[in-house]
Coordinates of C-alpha atoms in Angstrom, one line a residue:
M1 CA 42.2 -25.3 2.6
V2 CA 39.8 -24.3 0.0
V3 CA 36.9 -26.9 -0.8
G4 CA 36.6 -27.8 -4.5
D5 CA 33.6 -27.2 -6.7
V6 CA 31.2 -30.0 -6.5
T7 CA 28.2 -30.6 -9.0
T8 CA 24.5 -31.9 -7.9
G9 CA 21.2 -31.8 -9.4
T10 CA 17.8 -31.2 -8.1
E11 CA 14.3 -30.9 -9.9
V12 CA 13.2 -27.7 -8.1
L13 CA 15.8 -25.0 -7.2
V14 CA 14.7 -22.4 -4.9
I15 CA 16.5 -19.3 -4.5
G16 CA 15.9 -17.5 -1.4
G17 CA 14.2 -18.8 2.1
G18 CA 12.0 -15.9 2.8
P19 CA 8.2 -16.5 2.9
G20 CA 7.9 -17.0 -1.0
G21 CA 10.9 -19.2 -1.0
Y22 CA 10.6 -21.5 2.1
V23 CA 6.8 -22.1 1.2
A24 CA 7.4 -22.8 -2.2
A25 CA 10.2 -25.5 -1.3
I26 CA 8.0 -27.1 1.4
R27 CA 5.3 -27.2 -1.0
A28 CA 7.3 -28.5 -4.0
A29 CA 8.7 -31.3 -1.9
Q30 CA 5.1 -32.1 -0.6
L31 CA 4.3 -32.7 -4.2
G32 CA 7.0 -35.1 -4.5
L33 CA 9.3 -33.2 -6.2
D34 CA 13.2 -33.3 -5.2
T35 CA 13.7 -29.8 -3.9
T36 CA 16.8 -27.6 -2.6
L37 CA 16.4 -24.4 -1.0
V38 CA 19.5 -22.1 -1.3
E39 CA 19.6 -19.0 1.7
R40 CA 22.6 -16.7 2.0
D41 CA 21.4 -15.0 5.1
A42 CA 18.8 -16.6 7.9
Y43 CA 15.8 -18.8 7.1
G44 CA 12.5 -16.9 7.3
G45 CA 14.2 -13.9 5.2
T46 CA 13.6 -10.3 5.7
C47 CA 9.8 -10.5 6.6
L48 CA 11.0 -12.8 9.6
N49 CA 14.1 -11.7 10.6
H50 CA 14.0 -7.8 10.2
G51 CA 11.0 -6.7 9.0
C52 CA 7.3 -8.0 9.9
I53 CA 7.8 -10.1 12.9
P54 CA 10.5 -7.9 14.7
S55 CA 8.5 -4.3 14.3
K56 CA 5.3 -6.4 15.2
A57 CA 7.1 -7.5 18.6
F58 CA 8.4 -4.0 19.2
I59 CA 4.7 -2.5 18.4
S60 CA 3.2 -5.1 20.9
A61 CA 5.7 -4.0 23.6
A62 CA 5.5 -0.5 23.1
D63 CA 1.8 -0.8 22.9
V64 CA 2.1 -2.2 26.6
A65 CA 4.2 0.7 28.1
H66 CA 1.9 3.3 26.5
D67 CA -1.4 1.8 27.3
A68 CA -0.3 1.7 31.1
R69 CA 0.8 5.0 30.9
E70 CA -2.7 6.2 29.4
A71 CA -4.9 4.0 31.4
E72 CA -5.8 6.9 33.7
A73 CA -9.5 7.2 32.2
M74 CA -10.0 3.4 33.1
G75 CA -8.8 4.3 36.9
V76 CA -5.4 2.9 36.2
F77 CA -1.9 4.6 37.4
A78 CA 1.1 3.5 36.0
D79 CA 4.5 4.5 34.8
P80 CA 6.3 1.6 33.3
A81 CA 10.3 1.9 32.8
V82 CA 11.2 0.7 29.0
D83 CA 14.2 -1.3 29.2
M84 CA 15.0 -1.3 25.3
E85 CA 18.1 -3.7 25.5
G86 CA 15.9 -6.3 27.4
M87 CA 12.8 -5.6 24.8
T88 CA 15.3 -6.3 21.9
K89 CA 16.4 -9.4 23.5
W90 CA 12.9 -10.3 23.9
K91 CA 12.2 -9.6 20.2
D92 CA 14.9 -11.5 19.3
G93 CA 14.0 -14.6 21.1
V94 CA 10.8 -14.5 19.0
V95 CA 12.6 -14.5 15.8
T96 CA 14.8 -17.3 16.7
R97 CA 12.1 -19.5 17.7
L98 CA 10.3 -18.7 14.3
T99 CA 13.6 -18.8 12.1
R100 CA 14.4 -22.6 13.6
G101 CA 10.7 -23.3 12.9
V102 CA 11.1 -22.5 9.3
E103 CA 14.3 -24.5 9.0
S104 CA 12.8 -27.5 11.0
L105 CA 9.7 -27.5 8.6
C106 CA 11.7 -27.2 5.6
K107 CA 14.1 -30.6 6.8
S108 CA 10.7 -32.5 7.6
A109 CA 9.5 -31.7 4.4
G110 CA 12.7 -33.2 2.6
V111 CA 14.0 -29.9 1.3
A112 CA 17.6 -29.9 1.2
L113 CA 18.9 -26.9 2.7
V114 CA 22.2 -25.0 1.0
E115 CA 23.9 -21.9 2.7
G116 CA 25.3 -19.4 -0.1
T117 CA 24.7 -17.0 -2.6
A118 CA 23.2 -18.6 -5.9
E119 CA 24.3 -17.2 -9.4
F120 CA 23.0 -18.5 -12.7
V121 CA 25.4 -20.0 -14.8
D122 CA 22.9 -20.6 -17.5
A123 CA 19.2 -21.6 -17.7
E124 CA 19.7 -25.2 -16.2
T125 CA 22.4 -24.5 -13.6
V126 CA 23.3 -22.1 -10.7
R127 CA 26.6 -21.8 -8.8
V128 CA 26.4 -21.1 -5.1
A129 CA 29.0 -19.3 -3.6
H130 CA 29.4 -20.3 0.3
G131 CA 30.0 -18.2 2.8
G132 CA 33.5 -17.7 4.8
E133 CA 36.8 -17.8 3.8
G134 CA 38.0 -21.2 2.2
Q135 CA 34.3 -22.4 1.8
G136 CA 34.5 -22.9 -1.6
S137 CA 31.0 -23.4 -4.2
E138 CA 29.2 -25.8 -5.8
T139 CA 27.1 -26.2 -9.0
I140 CA 23.3 -27.2 -8.8
A141 CA 21.7 -28.2 -12.0
F142 CA 17.7 -27.6 -11.9
E143 CA 14.7 -28.2 -14.1
H144 CA 12.7 -25.4 -12.5
A145 CA 14.2 -22.7 -10.6
I146 CA 11.9 -20.3 -8.3
V147 CA 13.5 -16.9 -7.6
A148 CA 12.5 -15.7 -4.3
T149 CA 15.5 -13.2 -3.3
G150 CA 13.2 -10.8 -1.9
S151 CA 13.9 -6.6 -1.3
R152 CA 16.0 -4.3 0.6
P153 CA 15.3 -0.9 1.7
I154 CA 16.1 1.7 -1.0
E155 CA 18.7 4.2 0.2
V156 CA 18.3 8.0 -0.4
P157 CA 21.4 9.7 -2.5
G158 CA 23.7 10.7 0.3
F159 CA 22.1 9.1 3.2
A160 CA 24.1 5.6 2.8
F161 CA 23.3 3.4 5.8
D162 CA 25.9 3.4 8.5
G163 CA 24.1 1.9 11.4
E164 CA 25.1 4.5 13.6
Q165 CA 23.4 7.8 12.3
I166 CA 21.8 7.0 9.7
L167 CA 19.8 3.7 9.8
S168 CA 17.6 1.4 7.6
S169 CA 14.5 -0.3 9.4
R170 CA 16.4 -3.1 9.9
Q171 CA 19.2 -1.3 11.9
A172 CA 16.5 0.7 13.7
L173 CA 14.9 -2.8 14.8
A174 CA 18.3 -3.6 16.4
L175 CA 18.8 -0.5 18.6
E176 CA 19.6 -1.6 22.2
A177 CA 18.4 2.1 23.4
V178 CA 15.8 4.6 22.7
P179 CA 17.4 7.6 20.7
D180 CA 16.3 11.1 22.4
E181 CA 15.4 12.5 19.0
L182 CA 14.5 10.4 15.9
L183 CA 14.4 11.8 12.4
V184 CA 12.2 9.7 10.0
V185 CA 12.6 10.3 6.2
G186 CA 9.3 8.7 4.9
A187 CA 5.8 8.8 5.9
G188 CA 4.8 5.3 4.3
Y189 CA 3.8 2.2 6.1
I190 CA 7.3 1.5 7.5
G191 CA 8.2 5.1 8.6
M192 CA 4.6 5.7 10.2
E193 CA 5.0 2.1 12.1
L194 CA 8.2 2.6 13.5
S195 CA 7.6 6.4 14.2
T196 CA 4.7 5.5 16.3
V197 CA 6.9 3.0 18.0
F198 CA 9.6 5.2 19.2
A199 CA 7.4 8.2 20.1
K200 CA 5.6 5.6 22.4
L201 CA 9.0 4.5 23.9
G202 CA 9.9 8.1 24.7
A203 CA 11.7 9.5 21.7
E204 CA 11.0 13.0 20.3
V205 CA 10.0 12.1 16.6
T206 CA 9.8 14.2 13.4
V207 CA 8.8 12.9 10.0
V208 CA 9.8 14.3 6.7
E209 CA 7.6 13.3 3.7
M210 CA 7.8 14.9 0.4
L211 CA 4.4 14.2 -0.2
D212 CA 1.2 16.0 1.3
D213 CA 0.4 13.4 3.8
V214 CA 1.1 10.2 5.2
L215 CA 0.6 6.9 3.8
P216 CA 0.5 7.6 0.1
G217 CA -1.9 5.5 -1.8
Y218 CA -4.4 5.1 1.1
E219 CA -7.7 7.1 1.1
D220 CA -7.8 10.5 2.9
D221 CA -10.0 9.8 5.9
I222 CA -7.8 6.8 6.6
A223 CA -4.7 8.8 6.2
E224 CA -6.4 11.4 8.6
V225 CA -7.2 8.9 11.6
V226 CA -3.7 7.5 11.5
R227 CA -1.7 10.9 11.4
E228 CA -4.0 12.9 14.2
R229 CA -3.4 9.7 16.6
A230 CA 0.4 10.0 15.7
E231 CA 0.4 13.7 16.3
S232 CA -1.5 13.1 19.7
L233 CA 1.5 10.7 20.5
G234 CA 3.8 13.8 19.8
V235 CA 5.1 12.9 16.4
E236 CA 5.5 16.2 14.4
F237 CA 5.4 16.4 10.6
A238 CA 7.0 18.2 8.0
F239 CA 5.2 17.7 4.3
G240 CA 6.6 18.6 1.0
E241 CA 10.2 18.1 1.9
A242 CA 12.8 15.8 0.7
A243 CA 15.9 15.2 2.6
S244 CA 18.9 16.5 0.6
D245 CA 22.3 16.4 3.0
W246 CA 23.2 15.9 6.5
E247 CA 26.4 16.2 8.5
H248 CA 27.8 15.4 12.3
I249 CA 27.2 18.3 14.7
E250 CA 28.1 18.1 18.8
D251 CA 27.6 15.2 20.8
G252 CA 27.0 12.8 18.6
R253 CA 24.3 14.2 16.7
I254 CA 23.4 15.2 13.5
R255 CA 21.7 17.8 11.2
V256 CA 19.8 16.7 8.2
A257 CA 18.9 19.5 5.7
T258 CA 15.8 19.4 3.4
T259 CA 14.5 21.0 0.4
D260 CA 10.9 22.0 -0.7
E261 CA 9.6 22.2 -4.4
D262 CA 10.7 25.9 -4.5
D263 CA 14.1 24.9 -3.2
G264 CA 13.5 26.5 0.3
V265 CA 15.7 24.6 2.9
E266 CA 15.0 23.2 6.2
E267 CA 17.2 22.0 9.2
Y268 CA 16.5 19.3 11.6
H269 CA 18.8 17.9 14.5
A270 CA 18.4 14.4 15.7
E271 CA 20.5 11.6 17.3
K272 CA 19.4 9.3 14.9
C273 CA 17.9 9.2 11.4
L274 CA 15.8 6.6 10.1
V275 CA 15.1 6.3 6.2
A276 CA 12.1 4.4 5.3
V277 CA 11.2 5.5 1.6
G278 CA 10.5 2.0 0.3
R279 CA 12.2 -1.1 -0.9
E280 CA 13.8 -2.7 -4.0
P281 CA 14.1 -6.0 -5.4
V282 CA 16.9 -8.1 -5.1
T283 CA 18.4 -9.1 -8.2
D284 CA 21.8 -7.8 -8.8
T285 CA 23.4 -10.9 -7.3
L286 CA 21.6 -13.7 -9.6
G287 CA 23.4 -13.2 -13.0
L288 CA 20.6 -12.7 -14.7
E289 CA 22.7 -11.7 -17.7
N290 CA 23.8 -15.2 -18.2
I291 CA 20.1 -16.3 -18.7
A292 CA 19.0 -13.2 -20.7
L293 CA 16.3 -12.6 -18.1
E294 CA 15.9 -8.9 -17.9
P295 CA 14.2 -6.9 -15.0
D296 CA 12.2 -4.2 -15.8
E297 CA 13.1 -0.4 -15.1
S298 CA 12.2 -0.7 -11.4
G299 CA 14.2 -4.1 -11.0
F300 CA 11.3 -6.3 -10.9
L301 CA 10.9 -9.6 -12.5
A302 CA 7.5 -9.7 -14.8
T303 CA 5.4 -12.9 -14.1
D304 CA 2.1 -14.3 -15.2
E305 CA -0.7 -15.4 -12.8
Q306 CA 1.5 -19.0 -12.6
A307 CA 4.6 -17.0 -11.3
R308 CA 6.4 -17.7 -14.5
T309 CA 8.7 -15.3 -15.8
D310 CA 9.6 -14.9 -19.6
L311 CA 12.5 -17.7 -19.3
D312 CA 10.5 -21.1 -19.5
G313 CA 11.2 -23.2 -16.1
V314 CA 12.4 -20.0 -13.8
F315 CA 9.4 -18.3 -11.7
A316 CA 9.9 -15.6 -9.4
V317 CA 7.5 -15.1 -6.6
G318 CA 7.4 -12.3 -3.6
D319 CA 8.9 -9.0 -3.4
V320 CA 11.3 -9.8 -6.3
A321 CA 8.4 -10.2 -8.7
G322 CA 6.9 -6.8 -7.8
E323 CA 3.9 -5.3 -6.0
P324 CA 1.9 -6.0 -3.9
M325 CA 5.3 -6.5 -1.9
L326 CA 3.4 -8.5 0.9
A327 CA 4.5 -11.7 2.8
H328 CA 1.3 -13.5 2.4
V329 CA 1.3 -12.8 -1.2
A330 CA 4.6 -14.1 -1.4
M331 CA 3.5 -17.5 0.5
A332 CA 0.5 -17.6 -1.9
E333 CA 3.0 -17.0 -5.1
G334 CA 5.3 -19.7 -3.8
E335 CA 2.8 -22.2 -3.5
V336 CA 1.3 -21.7 -7.1
A337 CA 4.8 -21.9 -8.3
A338 CA 5.6 -24.9 -6.8
E339 CA 2.3 -26.7 -8.0
V340 CA 2.8 -25.4 -11.6
A341 CA 6.1 -26.9 -11.6
A342 CA 4.7 -30.1 -10.7
G343 CA 2.3 -30.1 -13.6
E344 CA -0.8 -28.9 -11.3
P345 CA -3.5 -26.2 -12.8
A346 CA -2.7 -23.5 -10.3
A347 CA -3.0 -20.0 -10.6
L348 CA -3.0 -16.9 -8.3
S349 CA -5.9 -14.5 -8.0
H350 CA -5.2 -11.0 -6.6
Q351 CA -9.2 -10.0 -6.4
A352 CA -9.2 -10.5 -2.5
V353 CA -5.6 -9.9 -1.4
P354 CA -5.9 -8.1 2.1
A355 CA -3.2 -5.8 3.1
A356 CA -2.6 -4.2 6.8
V357 CA -0.8 -1.7 8.3
F358 CA 0.3 -1.8 11.9
T359 CA 0.5 1.7 12.8
D360 CA -1.9 3.0 15.8
P361 CA -4.7 2.5 15.1
E362 CA -4.3 -0.4 12.3
I363 CA -5.0 -0.1 8.8
G364 CA -6.7 -3.5 7.2
T365 CA -8.0 -3.0 3.2
V366 CA -9.1 -5.9 0.9
G367 CA -10.5 -5.8 -2.6
L368 CA -11.9 -2.3 -4.3
T369 CA -12.4 1.2 -2.9
E370 CA -15.6 3.2 -3.7
A371 CA -13.7 5.1 -6.5
E372 CA -11.8 1.7 -7.8
A373 CA -15.2 0.0 -8.0
S374 CA -16.7 2.9 -10.1
E375 CA -13.5 2.9 -12.3
A376 CA -14.0 -0.8 -12.9
G377 CA -17.5 -0.3 -14.3
F378 CA -19.6 -1.2 -10.7
D379 CA -22.6 1.0 -9.4
P380 CA -20.8 1.2 -5.9
V381 CA -22.7 1.1 -2.6
V382 CA -21.1 1.7 0.6
G383 CA -21.7 1.0 4.5
E384 CA -20.1 2.5 7.2
M385 CA -19.9 2.0 10.9
P386 CA -17.8 4.8 13.1
L387 CA -16.0 2.9 15.8
R388 CA -17.0 5.3 18.3
A389 CA -20.4 3.7 18.3
N390 CA -19.1 0.2 19.2
G391 CA -19.4 -1.0 22.4
R392 CA -16.4 -3.3 22.6
A393 CA -14.0 -0.3 20.9
L394 CA -15.2 1.9 23.8
T395 CA -14.5 -0.6 26.1
L396 CA -10.9 -0.8 24.9
N397 CA -10.5 2.9 25.0
E398 CA -10.7 3.3 21.3
R399 CA -12.8 5.6 19.7
E400 CA -11.5 6.6 16.3
G401 CA -11.7 4.9 13.0
F402 CA -14.3 3.2 11.0
V403 CA -15.4 -0.1 9.1
R404 CA -16.4 0.5 5.7
V405 CA -17.4 -2.0 3.4
V406 CA -18.0 -1.7 -0.6
A407 CA -20.5 -3.7 -2.8
D408 CA -22.0 -3.5 -6.1
A409 CA -25.6 -2.0 -5.7
D410 CA -27.7 -4.1 -8.5
T411 CA -26.2 -7.6 -7.2
E412 CA -24.7 -6.9 -3.6
F413 CA -21.8 -8.5 -4.3
L414 CA -19.1 -7.8 -1.9
L415 CA -16.1 -5.9 -3.6
G416 CA -14.0 -4.7 -0.7
A417 CA -13.6 -2.9 2.7
Q418 CA -11.3 -0.3 4.1
I419 CA -11.0 -0.5 8.0
V420 CA -9.2 1.9 10.3
G421 CA -9.2 0.9 14.2
P422 CA -8.2 -1.8 16.6
E423 CA -7.5 -5.3 14.9
A424 CA -8.0 -4.0 11.9
S425 CA -5.6 -6.4 10.4
E426 CA -8.0 -9.4 12.1
L427 CA -11.3 -7.6 10.9
V428 CA -10.6 -7.6 7.4
A429 CA -10.1 -11.3 6.9
E430 CA -14.0 -11.6 7.0
V431 CA -14.6 -9.5 4.0
G432 CA -11.7 -10.8 2.4
L433 CA -13.1 -14.4 2.7
G434 CA -16.8 -12.8 1.7
V435 CA -15.0 -11.5 -1.7
E436 CA -13.4 -14.8 -2.5
L437 CA -16.4 -16.4 -2.0
G438 CA -18.8 -14.1 -3.8
A439 CA -20.7 -13.3 -0.7
R440 CA -23.6 -10.7 -0.8
L441 CA -24.2 -8.0 1.8
E442 CA -27.2 -10.2 3.0
D443 CA -24.7 -12.8 4.0
V444 CA -23.0 -10.5 6.3
A445 CA -25.7 -8.5 7.4
G446 CA -27.5 -12.0 7.8
T447 CA -25.0 -13.6 10.1
I448 CA -25.2 -13.3 14.1
H449 CA -22.1 -11.8 15.1
T450 CA -20.7 -11.9 18.7
H451 CA -21.6 -9.2 20.8
P452 CA -19.9 -7.1 22.3
T453 CA -17.0 -7.4 19.5
L454 CA -15.2 -5.4 17.1
S455 CA -16.4 -7.4 14.6
E456 CA -19.9 -6.3 14.9
A457 CA -18.8 -2.9 13.2
V458 CA -18.2 -5.4 10.3
H459 CA -22.2 -6.3 10.5
E460 CA -23.4 -3.1 11.2
A461 CA -21.6 -1.6 7.9
A462 CA -23.0 -4.5 5.9
K463 CA -26.5 -3.4 7.2
A464 CA -25.8 0.0 6.5
A465 CA -25.0 -0.5 3.1
R466 CA -28.6 -2.2 2.8
G467 CA -30.4 0.8 4.5
E468 CA -31.0 -1.1 7.2
A469 CA -28.4 0.1 10.2
I470 CA -29.6 0.0 13.8
H471 CA -26.8 1.3 15.7
T472 CA -25.4 4.0 13.3
R473 CA -27.6 6.9 11.6

């Protein structure tokens, strides 16, 4: 039996239950708006189910095994066995707990949850197709719509994801056995995080990147630390090459061909190939043509500082709204969109947005680099502390990396920081708060930091920028 189409109404309709969507829905409900959230897959979106959370779970588990094997310098000798199936089940348990938590939070806030795929009929209504044969559809009228449909992995031509030999990051995070040989296409943050994980779990990993180094967009000295650590784990790199073709060979393995700028061809053999060349926004299911809302050439929806699109009453948040494609930015945008829909004077500032890469070692950045500060018209002053001079880093058996802060020479206002080392994703928060609050170097340098901690490196870097370093030359 087919369920017929029914019509309902809501003040705020949120399309997509990822970080931007579920936060927008909860905030709108908190503000007293009748709110409906439509999600077609799983609450929490890609980040919680197939990206941020499962990848960090694997990173943590791989680190436990690797650190145990490499602890001889500390007088600890161990050779742990890795049960990939068990590790995957543990990861899935973490994900399940969090997705159920998101669903529970939405219900507790009074958000109406609808499962299905939403498509705009016009600028005031959507039709939601429910999954499964005979499940029918429903029409929802809205006053405000918040589009939060996220992004998906980009496919390289000729390398369609099949879940067997050619893997997306989502599929790689669902493997129940460590491949003997893994070829990774792309040395961006996803490729570097997962290549490090699988190298630590025992795979022979080769990374092919069409550019000349890892982590495009990050400063050379940051990329160098991460690349050299990966190389020490056995990861091999081939730069200046683009994946062009692949074929099956014997014993379930594949041969992948690459080409360089001179049309030279190289071949690599592997059991699996992970393609991690970036992500693209999901807008093709929305029926945007029905509301005359056109994405840009990259598929993103243009928005202003209040998350408004070009169509009155329609907002866009998260990956679908473009860079920076970060879950915490999506959450902030979701709150702003909900508050604007409720008539609040909210707006988003990007001056202190942190970013983190969970490689080994981690990277944490916020605000401006020295070069960006100069381009923006500042006279930057830089302070840096190498972690080889930090007592806590050495007790963690970590010697590589640094903390660097950037400030304006005249006013000493903090402008940004670049950190590469253990817990960089946590350390960067202090500088981010400083940038947001308009703190000066003397504020950080004059704040007593706990000893021995990694955070002392932030303190010392601020002192170095003022010419007052104690523990560095």
